[in-house]
Coordinates of C-alpha atoms in Angstrom, one line a residue:
Chain Y
X1 CA 120.7 114.3 86.8
X2 CA 116.9 114.7 86.7
X3 CA 115.1 116.5 83.9
X4 CA 113.8 119.9 84.7
X5 CA 110.1 120.8 84.5
X6 CA 110.9 122.9 81.4
X7 CA 112.6 119.9 79.7
X8 CA 109.6 117.7 80.4
X9 CA 107.2 120.3 79.0
X10 CA 109.5 120.7 75.9
X11 CA 109.5 116.9 75.4
X12 CA 105.7 116.8 75.7
X13 CA 105.2 119.6 73.1
X14 CA 107.7 117.9 70.8
X15 CA 105.8 114.6 70.9
X16 CA 102.5 116.3 70.2
X17 CA 104.1 118.2 67.3
X18 CA 105.6 115.1 65.9
X19 CA 102.2 113.3 66.2
X20 CA 100.6 115.9 64.0
X21 CA 103.2 115.2 61.3
X22 CA 101.9 111.7 60.7
X23 CA 100.0 111.4 57.5
X24 CA 98.1 108.3 58.9
X25 CA 95.0 109.3 60.8
X26 CA 95.1 106.4 63.3
X27 CA 98.8 106.6 64.1
X28 CA 98.5 110.4 64.5
X29 CA 95.7 110.1 67.0
X30 CA 97.4 107.3 68.8
X31 CA 100.7 109.1 69.3
X32 CA 98.9 112.2 70.6
X33 CA 96.7 110.2 72.9
X34 CA 99.4 108.0 74.2
X35 CA 101.7 111.0 74.9
X36 CA 99.0 112.7 76.9
X37 CA 98.2 109.6 78.9
X38 CA 101.9 108.9 79.6
X39 CA 102.5 112.5 80.9
X40 CA 99.3 112.3 83.0
X41 CA 100.5 109.1 84.5
X42 CA 103.8 110.5 85.7
X43 CA 102.4 114.0 86.6
X44 CA 102.3 113.4 90.3
X45 CA 105.3 111.1 90.5
X46 CA 107.7 112.3 93.2
X47 CA 110.4 109.6 92.9
X48 CA 113.2 111.2 90.8
X49 CA 114.5 107.9 89.6
X50 CA 111.2 106.9 88.1
X51 CA 110.6 110.3 86.5
X52 CA 114.1 110.2 85.0
X53 CA 113.6 106.7 83.5
X54 CA 110.2 107.8 82.1
X55 CA 111.8 110.9 80.6
X56 CA 114.6 108.9 79.0
X57 CA 111.9 106.6 77.5
X58 CA 110.0 109.6 76.3
X59 CA 113.1 110.8 74.5
X60 CA 113.5 107.4 72.8
X61 CA 109.8 107.4 71.7
X62 CA 110.3 110.9 70.3
X63 CA 113.2 109.7 68.2
X64 CA 111.1 106.8 66.9
X65 CA 108.2 109.2 66.1
X66 CA 110.5 111.5 64.2
X67 CA 111.9 108.7 62.0
X68 CA 108.5 107.1 61.4
X69 CA 106.5 110.3 60.6
X70 CA 109.0 110.7 57.8
X71 CA 108.7 107.1 56.6
X72 CA 104.9 107.3 56.7
X73 CA 104.8 110.5 54.7
X74 CA 107.0 108.9 52.0
X75 CA 104.8 105.9 51.6
X76 CA 101.3 107.1 52.6
X77 CA 98.5 106.5 50.1
X78 CA 97.1 109.5 48.1
X79 CA 93.6 108.7 49.4
X80 CA 93.1 109.8 53.0
X81 CA 91.1 108.1 55.7
X82 CA 87.4 109.2 55.6
X83 CA 88.0 110.3 59.2
X84 CA 90.4 113.0 57.8
X85 CA 87.9 114.2 55.3
X86 CA 85.5 116.5 57.1
X87 CA 82.4 115.0 55.3
X88 CA 79.1 114.7 57.2
X89 CA 76.3 112.2 56.5
Chain T
X1 CA 87.0 103.0 42.7
X2 CA 87.4 99.4 43.7
X3 CA 85.1 96.4 43.1
X4 CA 82.5 98.8 41.7
X5 CA 82.4 100.9 44.9
X6 CA 83.2 104.6 44.7
X7 CA 84.9 105.9 47.8
X8 CA 86.2 109.4 48.6
X9 CA 88.4 108.1 51.4
X10 CA 89.8 105.0 53.0
X11 CA 87.2 103.2 55.2
X12 CA 87.7 103.3 59.0
X13 CA 89.1 100.0 60.1
X14 CA 87.2 97.8 62.6
X15 CA 88.3 94.4 61.6
X16 CA 91.2 93.9 64.1
X17 CA 90.7 90.1 64.3
X18 CA 91.4 89.7 60.6
X19 CA 94.6 91.6 60.9
X20 CA 96.0 94.7 62.7
X21 CA 98.1 97.6 61.4
X22 CA 101.8 97.3 62.0
X23 CA 102.8 99.6 65.0
X24 CA 105.2 102.3 63.9
X25 CA 107.5 101.2 66.7
X26 CA 107.6 97.7 65.2
X27 CA 108.3 99.0 61.7
X28 CA 111.1 101.1 63.2
X29 CA 112.7 98.0 64.7
X30 CA 112.4 96.0 61.5
X31 CA 113.7 98.4 58.9
X32 CA 117.4 98.1 59.6
X33 CA 117.2 94.4 58.8
X34 CA 115.8 95.1 55.4
X35 CA 118.6 97.6 54.7
X36 CA 122.2 97.2 55.8
X37 CA 121.8 94.4 58.3
X38 CA 120.4 91.8 55.9
X39 CA 122.4 88.8 57.0
X40 CA 121.1 85.2 57.3
X41 CA 121.0 84.3 61.0
X42 CA 122.3 80.9 60.3
X43 CA 125.5 82.1 58.7
X44 CA 128.2 81.2 61.2
X45 CA 131.2 82.7 59.6
X46 CA 130.8 86.5 59.4
X47 CA 129.4 89.6 61.1
X48 CA 126.3 89.7 58.9
X49 CA 125.2 86.3 60.3
X50 CA 126.2 87.1 63.9
X51 CA 124.3 90.3 64.1
X52 CA 121.3 88.7 62.4
X53 CA 121.4 85.8 64.8
X54 CA 121.6 88.2 67.8
X55 CA 118.5 90.0 66.6
X56 CA 116.6 86.8 66.2
X57 CA 117.6 85.5 69.7
X58 CA 116.6 88.9 71.2
X59 CA 113.2 88.6 69.5
X60 CA 112.9 85.0 70.8
X61 CA 113.4 86.3 74.4
X62 CA 110.8 89.0 73.9
X63 CA 108.2 86.5 72.7
X64 CA 109.0 84.1 75.6
X65 CA 108.7 86.9 78.1
X66 CA 105.2 87.8 76.9
X67 CA 103.9 84.3 77.7
X68 CA 106.1 83.4 80.7
X69 CA 108.2 80.8 78.8
X70 CA 111.8 80.2 78.3
X71 CA 113.4 81.4 75.0
X72 CA 114.5 77.8 74.2
X73 CA 110.8 76.9 74.1
X74 CA 110.0 79.3 71.2
X75 CA 110.1 78.1 67.6
X76 CA 109.6 80.6 64.8
X77 CA 107.1 79.6 62.1
X78 CA 105.3 81.4 59.2
X79 CA 102.3 82.1 61.4
X80 CA 99.8 80.5 63.8
X81 CA 98.4 78.3 61.0
X82 CA 101.8 76.6 60.6
X83 CA 102.2 76.4 64.4
X84 CA 98.8 74.7 64.7
X85 CA 99.7 72.2 62.0
X86 CA 103.0 71.3 63.7
X87 CA 101.4 71.1 67.1
X88 CA 98.5 68.8 66.1
X89 CA 99.9 66.7 63.4
X90 CA 103.4 66.7 64.8
X91 CA 102.5 65.5 68.3
X92 CA 100.1 62.8 67.1
X93 CA 102.5 61.5 64.5
X94 CA 105.3 61.3 67.1
X95 CA 103.2 59.5 69.7
X96 CA 101.2 57.4 67.2
X97 CA 102.2 54.1 68.6
X98 CA 100.3 54.7 71.8
X99 CA 98.0 57.6 71.1
X100 CA 95.2 57.5 68.6
X101 CA 92.7 60.1 69.8
X102 CA 92.4 63.9 69.5
X103 CA 89.9 66.2 71.2
X104 CA 89.1 69.6 69.9
X105 CA 86.1 71.9 69.7
X106 CA 83.7 72.8 66.9
X107 CA 84.6 76.5 67.2
X108 CA 88.3 76.1 66.5
X109 CA 90.0 77.9 63.6
X110 CA 89.8 76.2 60.2
X111 CA 93.5 75.2 60.3
X112 CA 93.0 73.3 63.5
X113 CA 89.8 71.5 62.2
X114 CA 91.5 70.8 58.9
X115 CA 94.6 69.3 60.6
X116 CA 92.3 67.1 62.6
X117 CA 90.4 66.0 59.5
X118 CA 93.8 65.2 57.9
X119 CA 94.6 63.0 60.9
X120 CA 91.2 61.3 60.6
X121 CA 92.1 60.4 57.0
X122 CA 95.3 58.8 58.4
X123 CA 93.4 56.7 60.8
X124 CA 93.3 58.7 64.0
X125 CA 90.0 59.4 65.8
X126 CA 88.9 62.9 66.6
X127 CA 86.2 64.2 68.9
X128 CA 84.8 67.6 67.9
X129 CA 83.3 68.8 71.2
X130 CA 80.2 71.0 71.0
X131 CA 80.2 74.2 72.9
X132 CA 77.5 75.8 75.1
X133 CA 75.2 78.6 73.9
X134 CA 77.7 81.1 75.3
X135 CA 80.6 79.6 73.3
X136 CA 82.4 78.1 76.3
X137 CA 83.5 74.5 76.5
X138 CA 81.5 72.3 78.9
X139 CA 84.0 70.8 81.4
X140 CA 81.9 67.8 82.1
X141 CA 81.6 67.0 78.4
X142 CA 85.3 67.4 78.0
X143 CA 86.0 65.0 80.9
X144 CA 83.6 62.5 79.4
X145 CA 85.3 62.7 76.0
X146 CA 88.8 61.8 77.4
X147 CA 90.0 58.2 76.6
X148 CA 93.1 56.3 77.6
X149 CA 94.5 56.8 74.1
X150 CA 93.9 60.5 73.9
X151 CA 97.1 62.2 72.8
X152 CA 96.3 65.8 72.6
X153 CA 93.5 68.3 73.3
X154 CA 93.4 71.5 71.3
X155 CA 91.3 74.4 72.5
X156 CA 91.8 78.0 71.4
X157 CA 92.2 80.6 74.2
X158 CA 90.3 83.4 72.5
X159 CA 88.0 82.7 69.6
X160 CA 88.6 84.8 66.5
X161 CA 84.9 85.1 65.5
X162 CA 83.2 85.8 68.8
X163 CA 86.0 86.7 71.2
X164 CA 85.0 84.2 73.9
X165 CA 87.8 83.3 76.4
X166 CA 87.9 79.6 77.3
X167 CA 88.7 78.5 80.9
X168 CA 92.3 77.4 80.0
X169 CA 93.6 77.0 83.6
X170 CA 90.7 74.6 84.4
X171 CA 91.3 72.7 81.1
X172 CA 95.0 72.6 81.8
X173 CA 94.4 71.1 85.2
X174 CA 92.3 68.4 83.6
X175 CA 94.9 67.6 81.0
X176 CA 97.7 67.4 83.6
X177 CA 95.6 64.9 85.7
X178 CA 95.1 62.7 82.7
X179 CA 98.6 63.2 81.3
X180 CA 97.3 64.5 77.9
X181 CA 99.1 67.3 76.0
X182 CA 97.2 70.5 75.9
X183 CA 97.6 72.8 72.8
X184 CA 96.0 76.2 72.5
X185 CA 95.8 78.5 69.6
X186 CA 96.5 81.8 71.3
X187 CA 96.8 84.0 68.2
X188 CA 94.0 86.2 69.3
X189 CA 94.9 86.1 73.0
X190 CA 98.7 86.7 73.4
X191 CA 99.5 90.3 74.0
X192 CA 95.9 91.2 74.6
X193 CA 95.0 89.3 77.8
X194 CA 97.6 88.2 80.3
X195 CA 98.9 84.7 79.4
X196 CA 101.2 82.5 81.3
X197 CA 102.0 79.0 80.0
X198 CA 102.6 77.7 83.6
X199 CA 99.3 79.1 85.0
X200 CA 97.5 77.6 82.0
X201 CA 99.4 74.4 82.2
X202 CA 99.6 74.4 78.5
X203 CA 102.2 72.3 76.6
X204 CA 102.0 73.9 73.1
X205 CA 100.8 77.3 72.1
X206 CA 100.4 79.0 68.7
X207 CA 101.2 82.7 68.3
X208 CA 100.7 85.1 65.4
X209 CA 102.5 88.4 64.9
X210 CA 100.0 90.2 62.6
X211 CA 97.2 90.0 65.2
X212 CA 99.2 92.1 67.7
X213 CA 100.4 94.9 65.5
X214 CA 103.3 92.9 64.1
X215 CA 104.2 92.0 60.5
X216 CA 102.4 89.3 58.5
X217 CA 104.2 86.1 57.6
X218 CA 105.6 85.2 61.0
X219 CA 104.4 83.4 64.1
X220 CA 105.7 81.1 66.8
X221 CA 105.1 77.8 68.4
X222 CA 105.7 77.4 72.1
X223 CA 106.7 73.9 73.1
X224 CA 107.2 73.0 76.7
X225 CA 110.5 71.5 77.7
X226 CA 109.7 70.3 81.2
X227 CA 108.0 67.9 80.9
X228 CA 109.2 67.6 77.3
X229 CA 106.9 67.6 74.3
X230 CA 108.2 66.0 71.2
X231 CA 106.9 66.5 67.7
X232 CA 107.5 65.2 64.2
X233 CA 108.7 68.1 62.0
X234 CA 106.4 69.0 59.2
X235 CA 109.1 70.9 57.2
X236 CA 112.1 69.0 56.0
X237 CA 115.4 70.8 55.4
X238 CA 118.5 72.1 57.2
X239 CA 117.3 71.4 60.7
X240 CA 116.9 75.0 61.8
X241 CA 114.8 75.8 64.9
X242 CA 116.0 72.7 66.8
X243 CA 115.1 70.5 63.8
X244 CA 111.4 71.3 64.3
X245 CA 111.0 73.9 61.6
X246 CA 113.6 74.0 58.8
X247 CA 114.1 77.1 56.7
X248 CA 115.9 80.4 57.2
X249 CA 114.4 82.3 60.0
X250 CA 113.2 85.6 58.5
X251 CA 115.2 88.1 60.7
X252 CA 113.2 91.3 60.0
X253 CA 109.9 89.5 60.6
X254 CA 111.2 87.8 63.7
X255 CA 112.5 91.1 65.0
X256 CA 109.1 92.6 64.2
X257 CA 107.3 89.9 66.1
X258 CA 109.6 90.4 69.1
X259 CA 109.1 94.1 69.1
X260 CA 105.3 93.6 68.8
X261 CA 105.3 91.3 71.8
X262 CA 107.4 93.6 74.0
X263 CA 105.2 96.5 73.1
X264 CA 102.1 94.4 73.8
X265 CA 103.4 93.5 77.2
X266 CA 104.1 97.1 78.1
X267 CA 100.9 98.4 76.7
X268 CA 98.5 95.6 77.8
X269 CA 96.9 97.3 80.8
X270 CA 96.6 100.6 79.0
X271 CA 95.2 99.0 75.8
X272 CA 92.8 96.8 77.7
X273 CA 91.2 99.7 79.6
X274 CA 91.0 101.8 76.4
X275 CA 89.6 99.1 74.2
X276 CA 87.0 98.1 76.8
X277 CA 85.8 101.7 77.0
X278 CA 85.4 101.9 73.2
X279 CA 83.6 98.5 73.0
X280 CA 81.2 99.6 75.7
X281 CA 80.6 102.8 73.9
X282 CA 79.9 100.9 70.6
X283 CA 77.6 98.4 72.2
X284 CA 75.6 101.1 74.2
X285 CA 75.5 103.4 71.2
X286 CA 74.0 100.7 68.9
X287 CA 71.6 99.1 71.4
X288 CA 70.3 102.4 72.7
X289 CA 69.0 103.2 69.2
X290 CA 68.1 99.7 67.9
X291 CA 66.1 96.8 69.1
X292 CA 66.7 93.2 68.1
X293 CA 70.5 93.3 68.6
X294 CA 72.1 90.2 70.0
X295 CA 75.6 89.6 71.2
X296 CA 77.0 86.3 70.0
X297 CA 79.0 84.6 72.7
X298 CA 79.4 85.0 76.4
X299 CA 79.4 88.7 77.6
X300 CA 81.3 87.8 80.7
X301 CA 84.2 85.7 79.4
X302 CA 85.2 87.7 76.4
X303 CA 88.1 89.7 75.0
X304 CA 86.8 93.3 74.9
X305 CA 88.1 94.1 71.4
X306 CA 85.8 91.6 69.7
X307 CA 82.1 92.4 69.5
X308 CA 80.1 90.0 67.3
X309 CA 76.5 91.3 66.9
X310 CA 73.5 89.9 65.1
X311 CA 70.8 92.3 63.9
X312 CA 67.3 90.6 63.6
X313 CA 65.3 91.1 60.5
X314 CA 68.2 92.4 58.5
X315 CA 70.0 90.5 55.7
X316 CA 73.7 90.3 56.4
X317 CA 75.1 90.7 52.8
X318 CA 73.1 93.9 52.3
X319 CA 74.1 95.3 55.7
X320 CA 77.8 94.8 54.8
X321 CA 77.2 96.4 51.3
X322 CA 75.7 99.4 53.0
X323 CA 78.5 99.7 55.5
X324 CA 81.2 100.4 52.9
X325 CA 82.7 103.2 54.9
X326 CA 83.4 100.8 57.8
X327 CA 85.8 97.9 57.3
X328 CA 84.2 95.1 59.2
X329 CA 83.5 91.5 58.5
X330 CA 80.8 89.0 59.1
X331 CA 82.1 85.8 60.6
X332 CA 85.8 85.0 60.0
X333 CA 87.9 86.0 57.0
X334 CA 88.6 82.3 56.4
X335 CA 85.0 81.5 55.8
X336 CA 83.7 84.8 54.3
X337 CA 84.6 83.7 50.8
X338 CA 81.6 81.2 50.8
X339 CA 78.1 82.3 51.5
X340 CA 77.9 79.6 54.1
X341 CA 76.9 81.0 57.5
X342 CA 79.7 80.8 60.0
X343 CA 80.2 77.3 61.5
X344 CA 81.2 79.0 64.8
X345 CA 77.8 80.7 65.1
X346 CA 76.1 77.4 64.1
X347 CA 78.0 75.7 66.9
X348 CA 76.6 78.2 69.3
X349 CA 73.1 77.3 68.2
X350 CA 72.5 80.6 66.6
X351 CA 69.6 80.3 64.2
X352 CA 70.3 80.5 60.4
X353 CA 68.8 83.9 59.8
X354 CA 70.6 85.5 62.8
X355 CA 73.8 83.8 61.8
X356 CA 73.5 85.5 58.4
X357 CA 73.2 88.9 59.9
X358 CA 76.2 88.8 62.2
X359 CA 78.8 91.5 62.0
X360 CA 82.1 91.3 63.9
X361 CA 83.4 94.6 65.1
X362 CA 87.1 94.4 65.9
X363 CA 88.5 97.2 68.0
X364 CA 92.2 97.8 68.7
X365 CA 95.0 100.0 70.0
X366 CA 94.7 102.5 67.1
X367 CA 90.9 102.8 67.1
X368 CA 89.6 106.2 68.0
X369 CA 86.4 107.3 69.8
X370 CA 85.4 109.3 66.7
X371 CA 85.6 106.1 64.6
X372 CA 83.4 104.3 67.1
X373 CA 80.8 107.2 66.9
X374 CA 81.0 107.2 63.1
X375 CA 80.5 103.4 63.1
X376 CA 77.5 103.6 65.4
X377 CA 75.9 106.3 63.2
X378 CA 76.5 104.3 60.0
X379 CA 75.4 101.0 61.5
X380 CA 72.2 102.3 63.1
X381 CA 71.4 104.2 59.9
X382 CA 71.9 101.2 57.6
X383 CA 70.0 98.8 59.9
X384 CA 67.0 101.1 60.2
X385 CA 67.0 101.6 56.4
X386 CA 67.0 97.9 55.7
X387 CA 64.3 97.2 58.4
X388 CA 62.0 99.9 56.9
X389 CA 62.2 98.1 53.6
X390 CA 61.5 94.7 55.2
X391 CA 58.0 93.2 55.2
X392 CA 59.1 90.8 57.9
X393 CA 60.0 93.7 60.2
X394 CA 56.6 95.3 59.4
X395 CA 54.9 92.0 60.5
X396 CA 56.9 91.9 63.7
X397 CA 56.0 95.5 64.5
X398 CA 52.3 94.5 64.1
X399 CA 52.9 91.8 66.7
X400 CA 52.8 88.8 64.4
X401 CA 54.8 85.8 65.6
X402 CA 56.9 84.9 62.5
X403 CA 57.3 81.3 63.7
X404 CA 53.6 80.8 63.6
X405 CA 53.3 81.6 59.9
X406 CA 52.6 78.9 57.4
X407 CA 54.5 80.0 54.3
X408 CA 52.6 79.0 51.1
X409 CA 54.2 77.7 48.0
X410 CA 53.6 79.8 44.8

């Protein structure tokens, strides 16, 4: 059973939302960027088997992101990356 | 406040060759083995041992797949340093009746050079091949160095300081012809550039987990089975890892390394393209605003994520002090404790003053475009500041040739 366009969009938004929950600047940016790249990659894919496999993989990645954003928030340092501090020169 | 440096935030990290952050997907795979599934993989009699063993064997498969090997050819070690030790000392000790000679390069990692020195003290002979100005091995010189009693040649695939990629397939061909074992330290290469042990015709390969977003404290040694490579074990004990490396295999670390290798395989193309873009951006950003910037090592045969630059007329220590918001290193972590300029740069023929001002930018999977832009800004700023203060720079601007000056004694 293939995923509907709505489900795909929901997964994409969920991944981006989870990305923003990471306390670590580099991981946060990576999850966001990687999700966008992955969805772009399969945007014009017509083969339903390929799309389905990618969707399942996306769901797995979302689960990992959910667990890890929690772990990182529990153990993240108090001092943030300078990239997160909006300081100019 | 650390080491007298006041910082509002954590520096941006551009030292990926020293180590890399653990990928959250790797951490996710490891955690269960630190919690409920804590068994010793060598325990034969209960579920804790069986599930631990299963995890280790799965990791072994993942590592083997990355380099095109068979799982039976992967031995877990504490890192690439241990793997290098086993490979070089282990092979030569095993074949010591017939083979007395080792060939390596002057740009190898300290652990390889030190292992060779150790062998020299035991009576073996070692040829430390020089490299060309671009960091690559000269194939003719290598051919000339081969002797009938050469037992092993050790040449690293990607150099940790300058990022240069050696022509491993060509070297492998040469070794096969002369029936000499080829060992390569692939710590900086595996998971970053495509590696295949059969294409490279390599017999032993060292791998490190913490260079490819895996945990620290674990690595692996690949040992070819056909034709078979034999080594003398360097660690005595219960005979784990086929008797080659005794000691309990650390399941969570092994699982982490396996996961890191699998992720690296899946992400290699994507990472490579992304990292190359960032490195180009960094290089163009700096050289468009500064003169006298030299890249150390071949531009053509290089791993994109390693950019080693020398800034003329700037003192290296002061440049690093000024770049406290960017975590970079000069030379390699192994040699930065001493003030000695990097032996790798010396081997390239880089002049003393340029070797002292080298900075190694290490870019990786988690580096962002914004970090690159910030690094460019900070580097250009700091270099310009230092040059403005430098009387040497002033002289160069006036057109004086520094080499023609007769410096007087005071």
